[in-house]
Short mmCIF file of C-alpha atoms and ligand atoms in Angstrom, two decimals:
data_model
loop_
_atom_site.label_atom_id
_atom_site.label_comp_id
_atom_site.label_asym_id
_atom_site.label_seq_id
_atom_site.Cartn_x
_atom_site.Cartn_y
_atom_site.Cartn_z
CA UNK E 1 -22.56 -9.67 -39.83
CA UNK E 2 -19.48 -12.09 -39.96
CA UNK E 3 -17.21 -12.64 -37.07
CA UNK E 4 -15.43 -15.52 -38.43
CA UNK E 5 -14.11 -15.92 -42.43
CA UNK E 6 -16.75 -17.77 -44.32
CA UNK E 7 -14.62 -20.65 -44.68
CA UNK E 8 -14.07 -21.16 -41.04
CA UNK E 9 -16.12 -24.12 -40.33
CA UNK E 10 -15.19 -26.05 -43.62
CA UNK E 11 -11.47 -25.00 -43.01
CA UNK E 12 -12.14 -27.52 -39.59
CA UNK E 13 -13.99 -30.12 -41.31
CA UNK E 14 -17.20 -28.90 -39.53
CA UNK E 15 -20.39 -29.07 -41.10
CA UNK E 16 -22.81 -26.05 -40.79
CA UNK E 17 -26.63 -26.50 -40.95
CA UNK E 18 -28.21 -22.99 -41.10
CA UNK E 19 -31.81 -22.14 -40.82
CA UNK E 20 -32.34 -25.51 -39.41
CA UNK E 21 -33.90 -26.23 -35.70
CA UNK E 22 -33.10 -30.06 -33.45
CA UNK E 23 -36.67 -29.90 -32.42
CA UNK E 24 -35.98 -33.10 -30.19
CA UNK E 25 -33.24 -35.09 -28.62
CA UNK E 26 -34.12 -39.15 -28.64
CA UNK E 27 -31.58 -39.61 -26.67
CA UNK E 28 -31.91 -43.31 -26.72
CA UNK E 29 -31.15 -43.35 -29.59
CA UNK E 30 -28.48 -41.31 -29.93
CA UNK E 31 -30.37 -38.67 -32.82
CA UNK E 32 -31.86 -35.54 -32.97
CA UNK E 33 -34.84 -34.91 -34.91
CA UNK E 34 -34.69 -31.36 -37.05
CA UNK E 35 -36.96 -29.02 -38.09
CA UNK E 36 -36.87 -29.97 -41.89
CA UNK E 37 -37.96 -33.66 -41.06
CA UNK E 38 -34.43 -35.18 -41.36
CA UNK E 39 -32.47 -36.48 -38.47
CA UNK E 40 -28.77 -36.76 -37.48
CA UNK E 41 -27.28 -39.19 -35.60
CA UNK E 42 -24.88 -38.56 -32.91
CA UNK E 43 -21.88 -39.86 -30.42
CA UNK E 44 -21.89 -37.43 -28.10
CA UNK E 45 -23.75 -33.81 -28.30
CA UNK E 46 -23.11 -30.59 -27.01
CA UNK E 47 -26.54 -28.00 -26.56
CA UNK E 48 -25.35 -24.57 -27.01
CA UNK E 49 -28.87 -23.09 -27.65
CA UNK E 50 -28.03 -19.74 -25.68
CA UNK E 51 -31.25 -18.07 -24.48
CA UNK E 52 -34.03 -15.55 -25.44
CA UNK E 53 -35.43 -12.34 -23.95
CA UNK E 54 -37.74 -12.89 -21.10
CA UNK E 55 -41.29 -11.32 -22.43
CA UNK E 56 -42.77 -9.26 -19.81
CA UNK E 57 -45.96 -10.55 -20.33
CA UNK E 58 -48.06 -8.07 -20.54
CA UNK E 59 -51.12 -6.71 -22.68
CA UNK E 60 -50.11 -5.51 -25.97
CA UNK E 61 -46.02 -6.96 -25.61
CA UNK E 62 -46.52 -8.31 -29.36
CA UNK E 63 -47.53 -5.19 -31.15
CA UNK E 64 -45.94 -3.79 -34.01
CA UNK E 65 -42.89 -1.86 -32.42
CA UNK E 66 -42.70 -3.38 -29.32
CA UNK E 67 -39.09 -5.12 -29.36
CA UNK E 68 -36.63 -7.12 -28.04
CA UNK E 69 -33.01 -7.41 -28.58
CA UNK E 70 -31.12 -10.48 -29.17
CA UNK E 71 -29.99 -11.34 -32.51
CA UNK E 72 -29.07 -9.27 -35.67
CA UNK E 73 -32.10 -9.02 -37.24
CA UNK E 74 -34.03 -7.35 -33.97
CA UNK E 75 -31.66 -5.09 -34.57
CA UNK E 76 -32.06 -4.34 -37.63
CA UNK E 77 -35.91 -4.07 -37.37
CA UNK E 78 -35.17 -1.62 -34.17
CA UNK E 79 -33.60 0.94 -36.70
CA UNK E 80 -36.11 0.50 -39.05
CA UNK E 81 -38.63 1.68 -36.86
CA UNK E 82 -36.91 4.16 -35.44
CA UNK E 83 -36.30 5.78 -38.48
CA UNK E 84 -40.32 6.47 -38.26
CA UNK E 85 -40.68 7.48 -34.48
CA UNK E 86 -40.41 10.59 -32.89
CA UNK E 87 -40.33 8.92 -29.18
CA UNK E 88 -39.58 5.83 -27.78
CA UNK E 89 -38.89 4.10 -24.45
CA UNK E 90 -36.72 1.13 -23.34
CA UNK E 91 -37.50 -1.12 -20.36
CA UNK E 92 -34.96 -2.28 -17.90
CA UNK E 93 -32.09 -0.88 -15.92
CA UNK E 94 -29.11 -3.10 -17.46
CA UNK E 95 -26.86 -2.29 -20.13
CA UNK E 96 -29.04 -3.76 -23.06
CA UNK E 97 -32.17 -1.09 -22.57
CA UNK E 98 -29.48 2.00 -21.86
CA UNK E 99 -27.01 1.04 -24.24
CA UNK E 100 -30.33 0.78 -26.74
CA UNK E 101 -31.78 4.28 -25.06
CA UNK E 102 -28.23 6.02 -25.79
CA UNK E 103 -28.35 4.56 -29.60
CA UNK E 104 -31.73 5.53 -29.98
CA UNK E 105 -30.91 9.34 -29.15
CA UNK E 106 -28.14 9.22 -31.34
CA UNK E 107 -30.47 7.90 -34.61
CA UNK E 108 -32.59 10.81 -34.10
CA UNK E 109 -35.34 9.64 -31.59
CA UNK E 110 -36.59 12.82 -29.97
CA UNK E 111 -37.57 11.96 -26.55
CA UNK E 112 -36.26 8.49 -25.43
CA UNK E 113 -37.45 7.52 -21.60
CA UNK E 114 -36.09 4.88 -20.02
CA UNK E 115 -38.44 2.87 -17.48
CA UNK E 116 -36.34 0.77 -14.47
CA UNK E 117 -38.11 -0.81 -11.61
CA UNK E 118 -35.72 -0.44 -9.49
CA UNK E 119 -34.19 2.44 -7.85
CA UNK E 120 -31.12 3.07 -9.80
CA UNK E 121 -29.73 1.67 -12.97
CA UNK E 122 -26.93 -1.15 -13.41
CA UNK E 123 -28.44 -1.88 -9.85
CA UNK E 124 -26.34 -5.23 -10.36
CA UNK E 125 -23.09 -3.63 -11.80
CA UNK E 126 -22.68 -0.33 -10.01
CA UNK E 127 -22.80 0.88 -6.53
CA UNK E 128 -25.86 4.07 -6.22
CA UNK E 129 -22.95 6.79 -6.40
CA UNK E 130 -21.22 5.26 -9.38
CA UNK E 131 -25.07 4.91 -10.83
CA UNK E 132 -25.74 7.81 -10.32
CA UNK E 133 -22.65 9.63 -12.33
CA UNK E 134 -23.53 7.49 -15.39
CA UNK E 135 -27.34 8.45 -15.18
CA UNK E 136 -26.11 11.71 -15.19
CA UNK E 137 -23.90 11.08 -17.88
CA UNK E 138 -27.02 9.70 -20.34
CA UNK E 139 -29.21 12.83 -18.99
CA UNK E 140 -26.56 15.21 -20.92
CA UNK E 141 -27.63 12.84 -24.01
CA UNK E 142 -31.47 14.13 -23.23
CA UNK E 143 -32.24 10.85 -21.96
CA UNK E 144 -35.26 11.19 -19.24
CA UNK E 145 -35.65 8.34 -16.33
CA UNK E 146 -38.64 6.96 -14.77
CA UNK E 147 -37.65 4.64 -11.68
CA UNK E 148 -39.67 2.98 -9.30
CA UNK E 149 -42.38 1.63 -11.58
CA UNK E 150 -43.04 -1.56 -14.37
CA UNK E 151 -44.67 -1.29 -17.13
CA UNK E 152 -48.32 -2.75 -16.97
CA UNK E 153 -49.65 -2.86 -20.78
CA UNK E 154 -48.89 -1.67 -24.13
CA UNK E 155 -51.22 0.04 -26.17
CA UNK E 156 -51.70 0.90 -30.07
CA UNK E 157 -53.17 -0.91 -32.84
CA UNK E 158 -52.02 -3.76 -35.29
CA UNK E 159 -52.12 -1.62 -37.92
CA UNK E 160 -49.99 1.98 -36.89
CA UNK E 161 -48.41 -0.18 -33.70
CA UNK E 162 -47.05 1.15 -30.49
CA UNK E 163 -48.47 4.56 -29.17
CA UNK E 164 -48.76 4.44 -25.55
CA UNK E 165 -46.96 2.38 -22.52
CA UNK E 166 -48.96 2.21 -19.49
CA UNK E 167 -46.93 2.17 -15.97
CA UNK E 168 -48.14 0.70 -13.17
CA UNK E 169 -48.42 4.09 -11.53
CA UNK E 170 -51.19 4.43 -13.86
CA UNK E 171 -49.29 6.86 -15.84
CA UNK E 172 -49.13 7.00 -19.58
CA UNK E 173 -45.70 7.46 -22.06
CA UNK E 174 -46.61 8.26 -25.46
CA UNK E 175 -43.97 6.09 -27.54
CA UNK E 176 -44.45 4.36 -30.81
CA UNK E 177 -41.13 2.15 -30.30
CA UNK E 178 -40.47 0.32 -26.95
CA UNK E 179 -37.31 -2.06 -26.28
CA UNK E 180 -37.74 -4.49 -23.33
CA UNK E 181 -34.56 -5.28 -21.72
CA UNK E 182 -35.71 -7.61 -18.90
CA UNK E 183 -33.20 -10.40 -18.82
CA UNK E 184 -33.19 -13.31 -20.62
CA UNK E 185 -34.58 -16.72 -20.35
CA UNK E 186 -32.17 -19.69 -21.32
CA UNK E 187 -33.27 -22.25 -24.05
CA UNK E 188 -33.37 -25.56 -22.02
CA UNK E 189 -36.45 -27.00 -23.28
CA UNK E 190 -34.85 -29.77 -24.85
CA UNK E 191 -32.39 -31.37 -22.81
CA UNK E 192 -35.34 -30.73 -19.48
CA UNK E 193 -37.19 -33.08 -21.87
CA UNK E 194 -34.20 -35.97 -21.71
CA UNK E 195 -34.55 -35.65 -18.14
CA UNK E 196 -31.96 -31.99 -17.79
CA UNK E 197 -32.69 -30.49 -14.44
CA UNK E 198 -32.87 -26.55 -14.21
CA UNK E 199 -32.81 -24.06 -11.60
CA UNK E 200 -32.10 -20.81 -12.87
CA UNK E 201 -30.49 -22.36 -15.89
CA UNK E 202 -29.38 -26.05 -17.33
CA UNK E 203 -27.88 -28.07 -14.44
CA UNK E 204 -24.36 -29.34 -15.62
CA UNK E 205 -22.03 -31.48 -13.89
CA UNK E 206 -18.31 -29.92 -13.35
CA UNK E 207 -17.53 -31.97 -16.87
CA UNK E 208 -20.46 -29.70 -18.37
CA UNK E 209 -22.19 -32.84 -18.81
CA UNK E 210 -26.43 -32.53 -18.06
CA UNK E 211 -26.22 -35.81 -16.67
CA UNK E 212 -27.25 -37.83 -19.51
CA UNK E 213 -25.17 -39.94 -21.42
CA UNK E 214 -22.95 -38.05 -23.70
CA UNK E 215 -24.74 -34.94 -23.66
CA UNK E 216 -23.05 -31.70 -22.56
CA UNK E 217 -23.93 -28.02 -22.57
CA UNK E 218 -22.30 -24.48 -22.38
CA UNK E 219 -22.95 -21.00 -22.89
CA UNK E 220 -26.38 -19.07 -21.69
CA UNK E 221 -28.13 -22.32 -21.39
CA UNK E 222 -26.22 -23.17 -18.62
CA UNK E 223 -25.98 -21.74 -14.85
CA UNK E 224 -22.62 -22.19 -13.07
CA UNK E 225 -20.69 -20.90 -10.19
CA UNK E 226 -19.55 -17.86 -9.46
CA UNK E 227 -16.03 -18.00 -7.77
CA UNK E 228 -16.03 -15.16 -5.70
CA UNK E 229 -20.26 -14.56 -5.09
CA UNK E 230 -20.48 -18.38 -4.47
CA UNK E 231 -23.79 -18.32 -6.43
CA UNK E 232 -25.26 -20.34 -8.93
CA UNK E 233 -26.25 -18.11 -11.78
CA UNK E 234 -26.26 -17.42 -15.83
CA UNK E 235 -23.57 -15.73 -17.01
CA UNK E 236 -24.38 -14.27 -20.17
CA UNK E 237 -21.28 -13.27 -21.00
CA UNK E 238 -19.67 -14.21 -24.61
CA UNK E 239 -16.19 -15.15 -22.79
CA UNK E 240 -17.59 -17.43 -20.55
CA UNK E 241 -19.62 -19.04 -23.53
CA UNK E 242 -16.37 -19.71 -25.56
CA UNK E 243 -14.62 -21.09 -22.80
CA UNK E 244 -17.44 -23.59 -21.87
CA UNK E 245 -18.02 -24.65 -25.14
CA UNK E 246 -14.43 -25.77 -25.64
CA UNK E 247 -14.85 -28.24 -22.41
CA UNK E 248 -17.81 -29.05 -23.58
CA UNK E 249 -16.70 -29.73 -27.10
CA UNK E 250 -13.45 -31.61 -25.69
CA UNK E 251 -15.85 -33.63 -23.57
CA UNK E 252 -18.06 -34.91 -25.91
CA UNK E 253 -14.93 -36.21 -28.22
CA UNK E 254 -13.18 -37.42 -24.60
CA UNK E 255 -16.45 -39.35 -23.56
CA UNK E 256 -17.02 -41.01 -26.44
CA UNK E 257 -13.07 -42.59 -26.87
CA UNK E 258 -13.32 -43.26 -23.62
CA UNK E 259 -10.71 -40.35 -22.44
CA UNK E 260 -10.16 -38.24 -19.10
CA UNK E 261 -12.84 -35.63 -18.92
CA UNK E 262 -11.97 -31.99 -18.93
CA UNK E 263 -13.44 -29.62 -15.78
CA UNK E 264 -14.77 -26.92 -16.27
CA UNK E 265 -12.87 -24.21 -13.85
CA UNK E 266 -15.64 -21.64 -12.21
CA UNK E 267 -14.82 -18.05 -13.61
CA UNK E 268 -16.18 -14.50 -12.83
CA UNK E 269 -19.36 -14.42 -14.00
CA UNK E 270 -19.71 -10.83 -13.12
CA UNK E 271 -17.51 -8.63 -15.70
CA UNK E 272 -18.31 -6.00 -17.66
CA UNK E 273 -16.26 -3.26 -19.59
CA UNK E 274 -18.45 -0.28 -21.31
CA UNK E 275 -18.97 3.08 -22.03
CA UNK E 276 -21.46 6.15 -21.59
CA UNK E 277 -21.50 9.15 -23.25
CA UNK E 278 -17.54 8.86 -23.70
CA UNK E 279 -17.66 7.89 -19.62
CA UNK E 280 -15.85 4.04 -19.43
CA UNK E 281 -17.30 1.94 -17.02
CA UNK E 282 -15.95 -1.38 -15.16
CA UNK E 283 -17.27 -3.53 -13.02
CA UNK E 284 -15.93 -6.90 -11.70
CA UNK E 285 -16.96 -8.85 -9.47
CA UNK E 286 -19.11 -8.92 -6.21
CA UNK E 287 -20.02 -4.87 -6.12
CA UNK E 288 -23.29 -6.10 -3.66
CA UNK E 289 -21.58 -7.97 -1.39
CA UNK E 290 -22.95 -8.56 1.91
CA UNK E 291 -22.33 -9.44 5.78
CA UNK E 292 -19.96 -8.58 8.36
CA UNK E 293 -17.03 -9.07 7.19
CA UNK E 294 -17.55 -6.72 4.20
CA UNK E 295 -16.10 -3.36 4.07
CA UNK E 296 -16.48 -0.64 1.32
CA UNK E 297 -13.84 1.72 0.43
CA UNK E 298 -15.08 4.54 -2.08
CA UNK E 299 -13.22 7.80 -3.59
CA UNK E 300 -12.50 9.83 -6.74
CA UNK E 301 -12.26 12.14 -8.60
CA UNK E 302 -8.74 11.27 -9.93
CA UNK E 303 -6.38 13.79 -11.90
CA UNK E 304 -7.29 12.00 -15.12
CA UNK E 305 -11.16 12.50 -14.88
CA UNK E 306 -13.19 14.96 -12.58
CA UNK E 307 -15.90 12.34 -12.65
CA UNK E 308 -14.00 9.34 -11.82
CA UNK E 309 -15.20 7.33 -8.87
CA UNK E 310 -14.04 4.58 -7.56
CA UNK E 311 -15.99 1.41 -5.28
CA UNK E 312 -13.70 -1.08 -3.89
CA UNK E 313 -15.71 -4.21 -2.04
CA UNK E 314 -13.61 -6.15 0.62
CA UNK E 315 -14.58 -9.52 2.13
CA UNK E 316 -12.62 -10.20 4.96
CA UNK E 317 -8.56 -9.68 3.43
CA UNK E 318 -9.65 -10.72 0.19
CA UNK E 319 -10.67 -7.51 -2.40
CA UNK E 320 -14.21 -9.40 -4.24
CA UNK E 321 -15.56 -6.08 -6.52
CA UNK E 322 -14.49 -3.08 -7.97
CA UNK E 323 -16.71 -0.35 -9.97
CA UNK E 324 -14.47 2.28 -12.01
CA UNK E 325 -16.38 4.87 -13.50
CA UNK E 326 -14.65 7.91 -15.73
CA UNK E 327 -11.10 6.14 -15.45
CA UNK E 328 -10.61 2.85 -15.66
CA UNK E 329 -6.99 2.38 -16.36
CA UNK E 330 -6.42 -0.41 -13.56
CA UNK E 331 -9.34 -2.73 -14.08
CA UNK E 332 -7.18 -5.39 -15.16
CA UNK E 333 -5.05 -5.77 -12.28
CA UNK E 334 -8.19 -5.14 -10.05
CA UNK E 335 -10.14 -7.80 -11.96
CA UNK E 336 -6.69 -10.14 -11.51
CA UNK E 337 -6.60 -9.32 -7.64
CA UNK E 338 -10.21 -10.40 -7.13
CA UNK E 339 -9.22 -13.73 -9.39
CA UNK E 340 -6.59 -14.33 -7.54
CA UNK E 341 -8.24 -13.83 -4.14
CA UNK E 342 -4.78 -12.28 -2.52
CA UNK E 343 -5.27 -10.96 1.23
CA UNK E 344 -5.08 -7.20 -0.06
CA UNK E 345 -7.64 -5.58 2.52
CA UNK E 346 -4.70 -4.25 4.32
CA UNK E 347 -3.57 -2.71 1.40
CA UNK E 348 -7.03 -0.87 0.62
CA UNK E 349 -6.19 2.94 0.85
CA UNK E 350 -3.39 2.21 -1.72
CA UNK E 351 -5.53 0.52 -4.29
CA UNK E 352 -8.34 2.98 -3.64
CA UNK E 353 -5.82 5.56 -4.75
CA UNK E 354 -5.21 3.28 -8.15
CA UNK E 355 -1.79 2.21 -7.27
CA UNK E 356 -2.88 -1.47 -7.65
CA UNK E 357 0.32 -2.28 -10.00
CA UNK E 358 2.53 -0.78 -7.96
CA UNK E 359 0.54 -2.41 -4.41
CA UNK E 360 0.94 -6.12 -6.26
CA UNK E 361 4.78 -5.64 -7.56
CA UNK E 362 6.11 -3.98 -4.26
CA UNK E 363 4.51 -5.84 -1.26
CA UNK E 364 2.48 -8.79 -2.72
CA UNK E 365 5.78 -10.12 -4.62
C1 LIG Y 401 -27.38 -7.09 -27.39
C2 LIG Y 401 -26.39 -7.98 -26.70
C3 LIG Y 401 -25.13 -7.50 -26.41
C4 LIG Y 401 -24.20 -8.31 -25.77
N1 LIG Y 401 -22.96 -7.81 -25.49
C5 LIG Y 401 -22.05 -8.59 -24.90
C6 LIG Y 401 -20.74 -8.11 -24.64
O1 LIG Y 401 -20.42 -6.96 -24.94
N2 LIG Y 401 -19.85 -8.94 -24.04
C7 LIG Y 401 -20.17 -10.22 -23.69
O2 LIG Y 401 -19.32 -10.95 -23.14
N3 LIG Y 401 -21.41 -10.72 -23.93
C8 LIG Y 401 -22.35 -9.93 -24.52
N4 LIG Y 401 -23.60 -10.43 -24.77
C9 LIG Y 401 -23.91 -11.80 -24.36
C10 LIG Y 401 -23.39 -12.81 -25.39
O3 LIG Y 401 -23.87 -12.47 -26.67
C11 LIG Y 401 -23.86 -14.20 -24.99
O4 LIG Y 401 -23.39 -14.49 -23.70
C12 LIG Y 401 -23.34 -15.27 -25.95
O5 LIG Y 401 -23.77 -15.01 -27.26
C13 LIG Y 401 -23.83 -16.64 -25.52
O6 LIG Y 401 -23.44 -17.58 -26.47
P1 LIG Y 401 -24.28 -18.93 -26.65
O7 LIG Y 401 -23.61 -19.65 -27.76
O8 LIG Y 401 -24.48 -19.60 -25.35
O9 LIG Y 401 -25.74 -18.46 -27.10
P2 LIG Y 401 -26.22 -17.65 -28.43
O10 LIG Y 401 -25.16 -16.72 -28.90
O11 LIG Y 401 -27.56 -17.10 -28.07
O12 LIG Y 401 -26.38 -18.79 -29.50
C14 LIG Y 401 -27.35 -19.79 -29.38
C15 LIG Y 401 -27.68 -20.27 -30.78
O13 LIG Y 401 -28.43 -21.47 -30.70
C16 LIG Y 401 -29.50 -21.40 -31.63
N5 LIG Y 401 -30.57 -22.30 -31.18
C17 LIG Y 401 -31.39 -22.19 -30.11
N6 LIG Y 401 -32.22 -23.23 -30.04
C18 LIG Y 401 -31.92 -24.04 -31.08
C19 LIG Y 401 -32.43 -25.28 -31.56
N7 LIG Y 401 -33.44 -25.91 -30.95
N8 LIG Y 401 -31.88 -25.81 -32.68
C20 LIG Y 401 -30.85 -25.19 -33.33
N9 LIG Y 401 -30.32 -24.02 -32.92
C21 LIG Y 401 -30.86 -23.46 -31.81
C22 LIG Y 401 -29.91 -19.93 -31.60
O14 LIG Y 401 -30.63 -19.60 -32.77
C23 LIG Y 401 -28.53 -19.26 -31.56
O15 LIG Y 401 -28.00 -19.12 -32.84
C24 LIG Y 401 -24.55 -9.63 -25.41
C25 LIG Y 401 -25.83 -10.13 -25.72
C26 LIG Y 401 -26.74 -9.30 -26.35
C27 LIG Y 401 -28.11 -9.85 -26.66
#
């Protein structure tokens, strides 16, 4: 799976190095030490090594058809097994383990379960109302929930794989396919061993930098600040990556001549744009926002979709999250409203009723 023309990298005089890990940073040095026993020298170094599933560490989490999803290839041996099963079950409430339980119906899978701790799913995406219309959504796909519960072991055996997830309920699911959707941990092994510090992810600077000498960092690895929830947090969102790795990239070059240093500027890192059973979702920004100065204002359906529902979160004048589920026509301008932190709370019944074009171009302008 391509994204870019083969001839990308050589077209910018950059050299690729496939199949090949850094196993270690001597930073001292200046090198990198890689996994086929060469090294490569460097003037400044950017770590963009992303992150990896969190296991759930649990008994049987490495039998055959018990999966994560991350890169091309899990997918690939996902529909391989599936091809085989006749039920499976994903764990997690996020968009990786539904948007996998909606794919597996569609293959074929006869009876796909989805596990989810917590009481709802998108728990960090959707309020419980909007939740609840896209749960209902997946149901009409035959899609069954479990809520409330974790999974506790695996069992099966190396040879046939997967038949049975235990819950911690002490109920049993029969499955011979599971795909763990649990969150992901970031790569930062090597730059905590040149002295990186990590919280929930790499500790940068506002240059990107990791506090060593000419070595920077973007995408998963990295935590940064939210603008609007004020929290430090992954993003794990592909935009965000891109972006960072351009200041990152700059800064590297920039430190090493001796130049100005970029900043990196804080962006949402809450932002997502999907779809369920031919239901589009949004959601932007700080949809659990709490204290006193937060007010909610909810509503739907609209004349373009009798399962539209709107959630509008206000903090003080300034509008910080919006959920659109079923029609989702003004998430930009919501999305640039929360961006652009305008005092809009006085405005709320208007952009509740989607007029948020017309609310920004006749009394914001
Ligand atoms: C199933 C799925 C769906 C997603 N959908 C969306 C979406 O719709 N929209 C969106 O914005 N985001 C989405 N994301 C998130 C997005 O893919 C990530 O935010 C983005 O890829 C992060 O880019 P990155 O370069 O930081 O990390 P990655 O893309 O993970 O790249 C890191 C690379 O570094 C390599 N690496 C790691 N360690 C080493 C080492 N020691 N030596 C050499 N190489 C190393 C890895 O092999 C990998 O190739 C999705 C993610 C997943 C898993």
């Amino acid at each position: 799976m391509q994204i870019r023309k083969s001839d990308h990298f050589q077209r910018l005089n950059i050299k690729e190095l496939l199949g090949i890990r850094v196993e270690k940073i001597c930073s001292e040095q200046g090198k990198v030490l890689l996994s086929n026993g060469t090294s490569l020298n460097y003037d400044g170094l950017v770590l963009a090594t992303g992150a990896r599933p969190s296991s759930l560490n649990i008994p049987g989490d490495d039998l055959p058809g018990v999966f994560t999803l991350r890169t091309y290839d899990d997918a690939k041996a996902i529909v391989r097994r599936c091809d085989q099963v006749s039920s499976a079950v994903t764990v997690g409430g996020g968009l990786i383990a539904l948007k996998t339980a909606a794919a597996l119906k569609e293959r074929g899978v006869q009876k796909v379960t989805v596990v989810i701790k917590s009481r709802q799913i998108l728990s960090r995406q959707l309020d419980p109302l909007s939740a609840e219309i896209v749960k209902r959504a997946l149901e009409k796909l035959e899609l069954q929930f479990v809520f409330g519960v974790n999974p506790i072991a695996f069992e099966g055996d190396r040879r046939r794989g997967l038949s049975e997830i235990i819950l911690e309920d002490g109920s049993r699911l029969s499955a011979q396919l599971a795909v763990v959707g649990k969150g992901v941990t970031p790569n930062q092994e090597l730059a905590l061993a040149v002295g990186g510090k990590q919280n929930r992810g790499l500790l940068v600077e506002p240059f990107l930098s990791i506090g060593r000498e000419n070595i920077f960092a973007a995408g998963d690895v990295i935590e940064v600040e939210d603008p609007i929830t004020g929290e430090f947090t992954t993003s794990a969102l592909w935009s965000l990556a891109s972006v960072q790795g351009r200041v990152a990239g700059y800064n590297a070059l920039a430190a090493m001549r001796g130049k100005p240093l970029q900043r990196y500027i804080p962006r949402l890192t809450r932002m997502n744009a999907t779809e369920f059973n031919r239901i589009p979702v949004v959601s932007v920004g700080h949809i659990d926002a709490q204290g006193e100065d937060v007010e909610i204002f909810k509503g739907g359906p609209s004349l373009k979709s009798p399962c539209a529902h709107r959630y509008l979160v206000f903090k003080g004048p300034r509008l910080v999250g919006a959920a659109l589920v079923g029609d989702v026509d003004q998430a930009g301008p919501y999305a640039n409203l929360i961006i652009r932190g305008l005092p809009v709370r006085h405005y709320a019944k208007d952009l509740l009723r989607g007029n948020v074009l017309k609310t920004i171009l006749t009394r914001l302008t």
